[in-house]
XYZ file of C-alpha atoms in Angstrom:
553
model
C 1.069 6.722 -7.642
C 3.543 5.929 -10.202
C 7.238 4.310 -9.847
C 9.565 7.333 -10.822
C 12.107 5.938 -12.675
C 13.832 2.761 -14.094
C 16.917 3.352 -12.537
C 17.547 5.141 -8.807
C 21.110 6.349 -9.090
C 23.032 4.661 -6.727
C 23.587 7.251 -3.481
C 26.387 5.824 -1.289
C 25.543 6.229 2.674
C 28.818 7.150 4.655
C 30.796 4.338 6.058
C 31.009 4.070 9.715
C 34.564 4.217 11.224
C 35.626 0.604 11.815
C 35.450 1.471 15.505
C 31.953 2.971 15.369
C 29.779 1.544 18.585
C 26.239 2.333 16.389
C 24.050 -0.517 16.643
C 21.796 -1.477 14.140
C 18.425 -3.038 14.795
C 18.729 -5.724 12.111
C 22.591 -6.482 12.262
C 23.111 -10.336 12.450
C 24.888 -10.800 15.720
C 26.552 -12.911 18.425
C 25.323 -12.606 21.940
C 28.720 -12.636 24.055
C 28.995 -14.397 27.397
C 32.626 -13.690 27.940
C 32.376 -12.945 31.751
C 35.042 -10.186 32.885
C 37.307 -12.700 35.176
C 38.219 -14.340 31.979
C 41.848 -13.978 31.016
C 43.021 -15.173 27.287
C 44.686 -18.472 27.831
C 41.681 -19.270 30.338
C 39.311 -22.370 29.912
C 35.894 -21.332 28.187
C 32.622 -22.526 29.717
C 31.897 -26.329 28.947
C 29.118 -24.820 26.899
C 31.253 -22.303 24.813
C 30.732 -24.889 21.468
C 26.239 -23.645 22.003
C 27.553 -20.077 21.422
C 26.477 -20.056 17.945
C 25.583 -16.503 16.111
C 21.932 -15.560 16.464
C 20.302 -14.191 13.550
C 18.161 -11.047 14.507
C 15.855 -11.140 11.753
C 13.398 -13.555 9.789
C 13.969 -14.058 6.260
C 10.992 -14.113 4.468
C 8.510 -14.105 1.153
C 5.380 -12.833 -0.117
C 2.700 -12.203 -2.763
C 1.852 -8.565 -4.269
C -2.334 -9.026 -5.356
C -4.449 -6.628 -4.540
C -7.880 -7.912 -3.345
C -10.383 -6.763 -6.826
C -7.988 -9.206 -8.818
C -9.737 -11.924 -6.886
C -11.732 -14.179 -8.703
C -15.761 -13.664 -8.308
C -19.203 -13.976 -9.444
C -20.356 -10.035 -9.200
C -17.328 -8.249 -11.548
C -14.824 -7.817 -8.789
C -12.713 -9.348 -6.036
C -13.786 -9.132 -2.697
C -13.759 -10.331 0.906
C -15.463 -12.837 0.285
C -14.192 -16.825 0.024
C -11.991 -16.094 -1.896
C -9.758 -13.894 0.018
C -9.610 -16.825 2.292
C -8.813 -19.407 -0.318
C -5.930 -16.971 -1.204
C -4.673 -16.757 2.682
C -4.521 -20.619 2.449
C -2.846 -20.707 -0.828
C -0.036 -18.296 0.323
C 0.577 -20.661 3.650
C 0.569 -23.605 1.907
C 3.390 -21.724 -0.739
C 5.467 -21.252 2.386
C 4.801 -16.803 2.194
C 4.505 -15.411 5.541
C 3.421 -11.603 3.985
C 0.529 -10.465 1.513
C 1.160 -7.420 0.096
C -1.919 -5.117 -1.137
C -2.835 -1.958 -2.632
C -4.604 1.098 -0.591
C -7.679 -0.599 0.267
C -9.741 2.933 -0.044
C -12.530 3.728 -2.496
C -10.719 4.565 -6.270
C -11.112 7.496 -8.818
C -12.826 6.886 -11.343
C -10.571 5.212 -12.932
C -10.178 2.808 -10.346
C -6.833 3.700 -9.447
C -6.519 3.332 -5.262
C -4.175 5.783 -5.120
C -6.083 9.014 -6.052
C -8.506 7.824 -3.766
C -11.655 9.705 -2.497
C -10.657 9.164 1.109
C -7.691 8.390 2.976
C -9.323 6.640 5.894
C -12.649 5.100 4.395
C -12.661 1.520 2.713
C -13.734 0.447 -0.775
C -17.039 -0.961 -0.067
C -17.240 -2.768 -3.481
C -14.851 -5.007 -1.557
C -17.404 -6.160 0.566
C -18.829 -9.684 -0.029
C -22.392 -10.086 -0.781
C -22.680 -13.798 -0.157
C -21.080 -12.542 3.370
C -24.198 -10.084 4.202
C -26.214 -13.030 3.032
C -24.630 -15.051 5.586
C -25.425 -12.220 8.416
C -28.929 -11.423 6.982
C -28.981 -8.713 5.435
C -29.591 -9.842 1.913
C -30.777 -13.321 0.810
C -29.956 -15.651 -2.074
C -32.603 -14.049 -4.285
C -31.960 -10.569 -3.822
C -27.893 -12.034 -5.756
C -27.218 -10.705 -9.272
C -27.117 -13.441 -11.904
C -22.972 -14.534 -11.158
C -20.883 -13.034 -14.242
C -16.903 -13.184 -13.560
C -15.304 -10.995 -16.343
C -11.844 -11.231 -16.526
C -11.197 -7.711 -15.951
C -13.178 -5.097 -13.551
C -15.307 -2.618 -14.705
C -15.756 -0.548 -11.847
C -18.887 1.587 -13.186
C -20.743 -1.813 -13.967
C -19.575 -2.772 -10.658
C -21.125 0.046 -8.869
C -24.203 -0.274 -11.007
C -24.516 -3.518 -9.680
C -23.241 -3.856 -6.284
C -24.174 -0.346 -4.916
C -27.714 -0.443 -4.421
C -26.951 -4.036 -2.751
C -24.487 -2.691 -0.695
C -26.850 0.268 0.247
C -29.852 -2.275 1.263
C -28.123 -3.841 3.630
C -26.348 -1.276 5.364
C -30.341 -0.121 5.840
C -31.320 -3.391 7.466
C -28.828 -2.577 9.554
C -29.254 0.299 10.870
C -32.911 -0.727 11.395
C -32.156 -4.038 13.020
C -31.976 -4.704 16.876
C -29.444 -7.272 17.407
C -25.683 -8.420 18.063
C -24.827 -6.814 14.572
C -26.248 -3.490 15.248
C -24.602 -3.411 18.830
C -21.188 -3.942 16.891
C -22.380 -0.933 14.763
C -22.593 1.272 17.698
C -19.261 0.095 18.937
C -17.750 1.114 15.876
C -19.095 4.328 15.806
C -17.963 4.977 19.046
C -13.844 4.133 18.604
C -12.046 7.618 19.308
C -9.829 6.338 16.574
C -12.552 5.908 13.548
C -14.995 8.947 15.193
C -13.298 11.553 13.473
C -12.196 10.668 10.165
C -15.806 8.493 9.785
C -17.916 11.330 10.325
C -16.306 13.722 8.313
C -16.275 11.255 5.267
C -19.978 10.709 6.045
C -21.157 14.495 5.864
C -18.819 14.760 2.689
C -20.274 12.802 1.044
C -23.782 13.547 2.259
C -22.994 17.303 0.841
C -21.683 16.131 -2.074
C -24.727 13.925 -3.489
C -26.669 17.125 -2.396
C -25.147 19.755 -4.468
C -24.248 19.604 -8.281
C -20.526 20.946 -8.294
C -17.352 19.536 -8.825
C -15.247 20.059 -5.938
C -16.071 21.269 -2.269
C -14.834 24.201 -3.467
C -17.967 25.196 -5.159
C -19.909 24.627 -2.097
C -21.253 27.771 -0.595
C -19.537 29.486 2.295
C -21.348 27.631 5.488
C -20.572 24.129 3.807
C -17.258 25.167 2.568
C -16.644 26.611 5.549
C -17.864 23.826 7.623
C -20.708 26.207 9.598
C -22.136 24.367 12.283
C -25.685 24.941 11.405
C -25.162 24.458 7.943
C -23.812 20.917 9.097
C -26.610 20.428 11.566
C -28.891 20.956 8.739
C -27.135 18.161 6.531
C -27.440 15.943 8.978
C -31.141 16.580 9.603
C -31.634 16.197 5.672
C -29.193 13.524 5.238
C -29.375 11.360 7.909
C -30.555 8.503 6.198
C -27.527 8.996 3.789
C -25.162 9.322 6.671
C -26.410 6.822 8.771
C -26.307 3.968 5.880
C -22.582 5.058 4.574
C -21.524 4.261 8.381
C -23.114 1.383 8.412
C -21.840 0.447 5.241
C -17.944 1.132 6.586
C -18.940 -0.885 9.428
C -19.481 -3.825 6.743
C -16.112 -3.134 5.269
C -14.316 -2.958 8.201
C -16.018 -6.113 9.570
C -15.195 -8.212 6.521
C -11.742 -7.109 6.229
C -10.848 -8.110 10.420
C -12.202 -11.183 9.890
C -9.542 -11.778 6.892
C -6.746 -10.298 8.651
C -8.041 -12.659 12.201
C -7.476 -15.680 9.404
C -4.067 -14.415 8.036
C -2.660 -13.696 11.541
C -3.898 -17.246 12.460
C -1.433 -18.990 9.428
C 1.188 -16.934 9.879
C 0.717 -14.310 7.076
C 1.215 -10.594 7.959
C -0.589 -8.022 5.586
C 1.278 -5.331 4.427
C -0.751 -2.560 3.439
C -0.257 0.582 0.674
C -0.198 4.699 1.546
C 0.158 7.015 -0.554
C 2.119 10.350 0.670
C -0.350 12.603 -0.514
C -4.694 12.730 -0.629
C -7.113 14.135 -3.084
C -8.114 17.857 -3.635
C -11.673 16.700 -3.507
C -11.916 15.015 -0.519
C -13.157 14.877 3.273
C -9.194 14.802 4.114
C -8.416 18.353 3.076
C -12.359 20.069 3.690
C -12.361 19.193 6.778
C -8.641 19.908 7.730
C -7.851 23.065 5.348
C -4.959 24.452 7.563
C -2.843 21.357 7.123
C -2.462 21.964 3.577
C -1.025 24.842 1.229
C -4.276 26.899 0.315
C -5.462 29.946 -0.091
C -7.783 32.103 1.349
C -10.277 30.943 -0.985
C -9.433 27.358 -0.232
C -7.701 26.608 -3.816
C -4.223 25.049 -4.078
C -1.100 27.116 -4.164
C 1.274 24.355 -5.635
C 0.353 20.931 -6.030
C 2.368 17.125 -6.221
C 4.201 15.747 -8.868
C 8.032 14.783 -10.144
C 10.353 16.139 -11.975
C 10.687 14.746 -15.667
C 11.656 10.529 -15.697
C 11.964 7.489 -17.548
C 8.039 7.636 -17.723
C 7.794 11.250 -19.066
C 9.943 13.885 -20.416
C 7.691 16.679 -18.797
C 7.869 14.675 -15.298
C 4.058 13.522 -13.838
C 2.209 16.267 -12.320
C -0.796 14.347 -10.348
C -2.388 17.979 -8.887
C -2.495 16.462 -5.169
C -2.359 19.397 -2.507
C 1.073 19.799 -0.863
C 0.940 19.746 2.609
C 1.803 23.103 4.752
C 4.681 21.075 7.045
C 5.097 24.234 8.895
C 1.584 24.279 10.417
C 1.701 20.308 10.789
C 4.378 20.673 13.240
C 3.200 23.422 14.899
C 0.024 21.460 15.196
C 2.411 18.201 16.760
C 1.690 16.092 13.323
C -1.249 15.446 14.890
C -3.491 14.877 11.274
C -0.641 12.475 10.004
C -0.441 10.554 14.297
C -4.548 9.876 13.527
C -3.726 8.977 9.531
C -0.764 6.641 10.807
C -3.093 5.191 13.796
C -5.769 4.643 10.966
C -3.331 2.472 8.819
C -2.523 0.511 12.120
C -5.624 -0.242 12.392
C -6.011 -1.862 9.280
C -2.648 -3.415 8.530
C 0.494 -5.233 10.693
C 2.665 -3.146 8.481
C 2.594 -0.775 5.524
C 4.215 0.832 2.508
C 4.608 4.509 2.078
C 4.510 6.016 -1.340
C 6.689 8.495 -2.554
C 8.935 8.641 0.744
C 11.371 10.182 -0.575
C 8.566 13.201 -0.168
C 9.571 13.520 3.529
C 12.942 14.556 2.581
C 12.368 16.741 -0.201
C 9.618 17.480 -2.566
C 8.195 19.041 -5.912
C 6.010 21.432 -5.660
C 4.404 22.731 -8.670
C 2.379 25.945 -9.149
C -1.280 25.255 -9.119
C -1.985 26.809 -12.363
C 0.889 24.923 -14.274
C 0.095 22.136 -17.022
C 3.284 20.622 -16.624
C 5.044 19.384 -14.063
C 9.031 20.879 -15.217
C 8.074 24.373 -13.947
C 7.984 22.873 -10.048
C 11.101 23.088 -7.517
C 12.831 21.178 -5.274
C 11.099 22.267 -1.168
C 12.752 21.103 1.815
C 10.214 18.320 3.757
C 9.610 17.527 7.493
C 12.251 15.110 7.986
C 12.696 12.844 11.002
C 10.756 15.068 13.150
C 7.705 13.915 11.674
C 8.455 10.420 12.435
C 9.738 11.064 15.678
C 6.327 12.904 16.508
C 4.542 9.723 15.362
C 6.486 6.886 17.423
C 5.717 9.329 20.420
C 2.389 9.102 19.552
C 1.826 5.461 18.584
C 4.765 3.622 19.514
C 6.821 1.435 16.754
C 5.610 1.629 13.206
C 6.225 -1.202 10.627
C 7.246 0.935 7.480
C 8.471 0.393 3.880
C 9.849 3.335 2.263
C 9.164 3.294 -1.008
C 12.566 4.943 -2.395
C 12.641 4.496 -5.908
C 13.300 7.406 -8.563
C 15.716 10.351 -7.960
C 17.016 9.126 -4.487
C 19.498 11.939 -2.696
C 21.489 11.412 -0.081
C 19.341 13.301 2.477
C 16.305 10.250 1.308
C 18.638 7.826 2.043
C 19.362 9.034 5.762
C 16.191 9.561 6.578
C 15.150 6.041 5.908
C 18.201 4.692 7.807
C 17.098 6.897 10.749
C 13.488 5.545 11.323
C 15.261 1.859 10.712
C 12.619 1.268 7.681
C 13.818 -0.636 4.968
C 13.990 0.370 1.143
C 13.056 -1.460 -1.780
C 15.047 -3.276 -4.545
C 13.255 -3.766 -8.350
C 14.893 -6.683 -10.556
C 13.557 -5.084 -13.668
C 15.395 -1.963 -13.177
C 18.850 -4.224 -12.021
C 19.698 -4.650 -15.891
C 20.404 -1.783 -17.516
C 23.700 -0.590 -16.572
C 26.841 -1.950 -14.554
C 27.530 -4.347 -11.790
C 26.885 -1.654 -9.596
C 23.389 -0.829 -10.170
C 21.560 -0.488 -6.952
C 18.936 -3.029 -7.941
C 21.082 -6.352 -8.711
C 20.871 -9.268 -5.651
C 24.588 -8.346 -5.027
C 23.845 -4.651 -4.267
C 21.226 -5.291 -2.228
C 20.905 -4.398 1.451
C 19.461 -6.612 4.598
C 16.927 -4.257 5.477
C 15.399 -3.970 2.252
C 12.295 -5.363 0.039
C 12.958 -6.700 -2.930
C 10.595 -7.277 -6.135
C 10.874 -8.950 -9.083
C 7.899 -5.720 -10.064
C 5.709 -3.638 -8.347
C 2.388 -2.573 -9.749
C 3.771 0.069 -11.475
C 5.741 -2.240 -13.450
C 5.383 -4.427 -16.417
C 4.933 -8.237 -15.480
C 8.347 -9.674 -15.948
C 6.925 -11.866 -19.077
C 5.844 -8.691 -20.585
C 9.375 -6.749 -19.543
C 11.424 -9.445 -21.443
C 8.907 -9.251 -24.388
C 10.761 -5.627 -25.130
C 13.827 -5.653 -23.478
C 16.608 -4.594 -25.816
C 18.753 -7.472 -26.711
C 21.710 -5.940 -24.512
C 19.620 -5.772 -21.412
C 18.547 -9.751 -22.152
C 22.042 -10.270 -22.734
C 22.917 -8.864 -19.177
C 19.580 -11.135 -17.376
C 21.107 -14.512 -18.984
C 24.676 -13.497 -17.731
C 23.431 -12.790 -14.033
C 21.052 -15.429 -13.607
C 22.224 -18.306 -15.897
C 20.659 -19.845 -19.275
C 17.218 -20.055 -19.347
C 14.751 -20.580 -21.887
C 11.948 -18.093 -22.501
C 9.278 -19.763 -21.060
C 10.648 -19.638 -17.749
C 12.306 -16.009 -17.129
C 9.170 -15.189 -14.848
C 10.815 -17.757 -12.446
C 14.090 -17.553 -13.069
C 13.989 -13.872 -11.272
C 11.451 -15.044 -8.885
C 14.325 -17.068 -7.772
C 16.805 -14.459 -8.004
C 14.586 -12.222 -5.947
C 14.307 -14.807 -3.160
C 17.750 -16.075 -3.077
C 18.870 -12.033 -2.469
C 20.472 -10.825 1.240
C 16.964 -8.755 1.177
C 15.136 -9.783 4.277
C 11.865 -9.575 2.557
C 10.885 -10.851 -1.300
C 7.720 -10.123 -2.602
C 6.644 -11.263 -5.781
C 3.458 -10.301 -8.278
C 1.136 -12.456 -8.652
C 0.844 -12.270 -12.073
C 4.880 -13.142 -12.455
C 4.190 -16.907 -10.270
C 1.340 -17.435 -13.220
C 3.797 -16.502 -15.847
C 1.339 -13.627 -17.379
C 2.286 -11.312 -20.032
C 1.756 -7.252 -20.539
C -1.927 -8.277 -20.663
C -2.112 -8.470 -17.104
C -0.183 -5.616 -15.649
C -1.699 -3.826 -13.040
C -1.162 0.341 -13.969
C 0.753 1.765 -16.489
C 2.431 5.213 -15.157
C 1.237 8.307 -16.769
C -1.792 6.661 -18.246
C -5.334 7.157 -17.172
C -6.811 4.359 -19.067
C -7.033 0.469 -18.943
C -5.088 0.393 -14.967
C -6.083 -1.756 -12.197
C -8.625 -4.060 -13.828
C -6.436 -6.947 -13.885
C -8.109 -10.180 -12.467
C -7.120 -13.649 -12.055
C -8.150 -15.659 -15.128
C -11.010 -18.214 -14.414
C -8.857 -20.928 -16.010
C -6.357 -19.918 -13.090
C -8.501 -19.763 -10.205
C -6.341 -20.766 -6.692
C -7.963 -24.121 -6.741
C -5.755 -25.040 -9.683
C -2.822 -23.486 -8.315
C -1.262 -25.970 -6.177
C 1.539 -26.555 -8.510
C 2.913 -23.293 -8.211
C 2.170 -23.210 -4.394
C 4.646 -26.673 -4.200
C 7.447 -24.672 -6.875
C 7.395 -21.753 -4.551
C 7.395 -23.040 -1.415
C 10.685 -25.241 -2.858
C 12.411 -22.126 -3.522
C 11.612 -20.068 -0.605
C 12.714 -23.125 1.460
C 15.819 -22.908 -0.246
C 16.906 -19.501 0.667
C 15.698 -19.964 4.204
C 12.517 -17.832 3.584
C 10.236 -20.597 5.446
């Protein structure tokens, strides 16, 4: 989902009356151990000099790469040794957080966030040489290696996907450790639901010839139970090797977070607000969404117009029907939230401001202009979910058109914000985005996906705008702008810095990640063979000098 805007206008939050006893969670504080029989004028404890302020939170840094960008033999990253190469690379660069896109299967157009399914994983992660190593391929059944520099995600299915559904076979016909950790899986309360509806989904959907579920005829549509019972009898083999084959996924991807945890690295993971039309999400759980009787869309996402379009973005997601969510006690978004937990420590949401208020469009619109403003759950969706789950690591995403009630809302749930460089530069000192403006409890980027890589950025910036980056950070030739905002980004009060990987190689417009508002030529970006993380120690050692500087270690 796209960044909305260049520039978030600048909302100020209420100051709190100088007297105010509201605590916040990541205020830097002293611990007092004045004791009440202490008059002024008394002698302090002999200890009084160890009273030092304790600071509540840990600075820290991290790396924004999204697992396909890996290097690889087979036309796309994966879970493979590489992803473990890259763990060791960002401990030896001093991160303690890797950042990632939503790790489900993509559109067609690869991009993760108009995914098929909300829950399931992209199993064109999964490593072949790591089924090789559990034996359920072998070393001849391999393609011949090709590493591309960008994906091509219909040659990768071409080539990967019959692999893929070999081995998930074996395994469901094997008798062993493996196939009791199958049956394990299967059985978690927490993947139970959302598995087997993805399963029959797509079981119906390689069945019939239609473009939507909403084609399907009325006992499919309609989820009859002997209209399922009879997919599943026709099916099974289908359903039983796309379980097997999340299994896989999930499998491989523990084992990298089990590393990760091990040096120090938490993964932060990617959610977009809102799910596909065409998926298992809204067939299977029609009530939670604005529909009507038929089961077609009333309104549908998108944002008003922005810096990326003059008609806004209209992306045609179904709007949820909040009303019925809370009558229903949030439970679809307590098992969605409980999913993300179980595949990340913490993890971004997309589009928050969405929770506050959203745009709803009319279903039939081409545009997005014709939509209007809708008020959204608020707080008492979150406070539904830490009743449900306990304490949630979020990010609010909180760029674009940012209103007051957005900014309260975040504050409430204690989730931090995020901070862009690239949008810091086109106005006053008192845009949002500069290092001085920024807030504690806040991310800050030198670029998200959605942005340009900060070689391409300066490429175009107007001459004013370059003017305004030399002032702020100092003179600086060309070469080196990518790291002269890495450092601003880590030397800001932000507690958290993330940085793209393409900015610590120095990369141009070649190797952004998604261009807003287009549908062609996004996520394909992959690290260049010449640049593989064996020949990236040098920027490890530069980073890790910085980070140390600005306590980020």
């Amino acid at each position: 989902m796209a960044t909305r805007s260049f520039l978030s206008p600048f909302i100020p939050f209420p100051m709190l009356p100088r007297h105010s006893n509201l605590a916040s969670p990541h205020r830097v504080g002293v611990s007092l151990k004045m004791t009440p029989e202490l008059s002024p004028g008394d002698d302090l404890p002999l200890d009084y000099e160890t009273w030092f302020p304790k600071r509540r939170i840990r600075r820290r840094a991290g790396v924004l790469l999204h697992p396909t960008s890996f290097p690889g033999p087979y036309g796309i990253g994966d879970l493979g040794a590489q992803a473990f190469k890259f763990v060791d690379w960002l401990h030896d660069a001093g991160c303690s957080l890797w950042q990632v896109l939503p790790l489900v299967p993509p559109d067609e157009t690869g991009s993760p966030y108009n995914g098929q399914d909300a829950n399931c994983g992209n199993v064109h992660l999964i490593s072949l040489e790591e089924l090789v190593n559990d034996g359920l391929l072998s070393n001849e059944e391999l393609p011949k290696p090709s590493e591309p520099d960008r994906v091509k995600f219909s040659e990768v299915a071409r080539i990967k996907g019959p692999l893929l559904a070999e081995a998930a076979r074996r395994l469901v016909r094997s008798d062993g450790e493996l196939k009791k950790d199958l049956q394990e899986f299967c059985k978690d309360p927490n993947v139970a639901g959302w598995l087997e509806d993805a399963a029959y989904f797509a079981a119906i959907s390689t069945t019939l010839n239609a473009n939507s579920w909403f084609e399907w005829p009325e006992p499919l549509k309609d989820r009859h139970l002997v209209a399922l019972e009879e997919i599943y009898q026709t099916k099974k083999e289908f359903i039983d090797v796309f379980i097997a084959q999340q299994f896989l996924f999930q499998r491989q991807w523990n084992k990298v977070r089990e590393y990760a945890t091990k040096k120090g690295i938490s993964i932060m993971g990617d959610m977009p607000i809102y799910v596909g039309y065409n998926s298992a999400d809204v067939w299977a759980n029609k009530r939670q969404f604005l529909l009507n009787k038929s089961g077609f869309p009333l309104l549908v996402s998108g944002v008003p117009p922005d810096a990326f379009s003059e008609t806004g973005q209209l992306w045609n997601s179904p709007l949820y029907d909040w009303k019925a969510m809370e009558r229903d006690g949030f439970s679809w978004w307590i098992r969605r939230l409980t999913r993300a937990q179980d595949l990340f420590d913490e993890f971004r949401i997309d589009h928050f401001r969405g929770f506050a208020g959203f745009w709803a469009v009319p279903a039939e619109a081409k545009i997005a202009t014709v939509g209007k403003w809708k008020l959204g759950p608020g707080k008492s969706l979150f406070d539904a979910i830490s009743n449900a789950v306990g304490d949630i690591n979020i990010i609010a995403e909180d760029l674009g058109v940012i209103t007051e009630d957005v900014v309260r809302l975040r504050r409430s749930i204690g989730a931090p914000g995020m901070a862009v460089l690239q949008f810091g530069f086109g106005s006053d000192a008192g845009n949002p985005h500069l290092p001085h403006n920024h807030e504690e409890n806040q991310v800050v980027y030198t670029g998200t996906h959605d942005n340009d890589t900060i070689r391409g950025w300066w490429d175009v910036l107007p001459e004013h705008e370059k003017s305004n980056v030399v002032k702020y950070i100092g003179n600086i030739v060309e070469e080196d702008i990518s790291w002269g905002l890495i450092r601003a980004a880590l030397s800001s009060i932000a507690q958290t810095a993330v940085i793209p990987m393409q900015d610590i190689l120095r990369l141009g417009s070649t190797a952004r990640m998604n261009t807003p508002a287009t549908q062609e030529g996004n996520w394909s970006w992959r690290i260049p063979e010449s640049m593989n993380l064996d020949n990236l120690s040098h920027e490890a050692d530069l980073l890790r000098d910085i980070i140390s500087t600005y306590g980020r270690l």
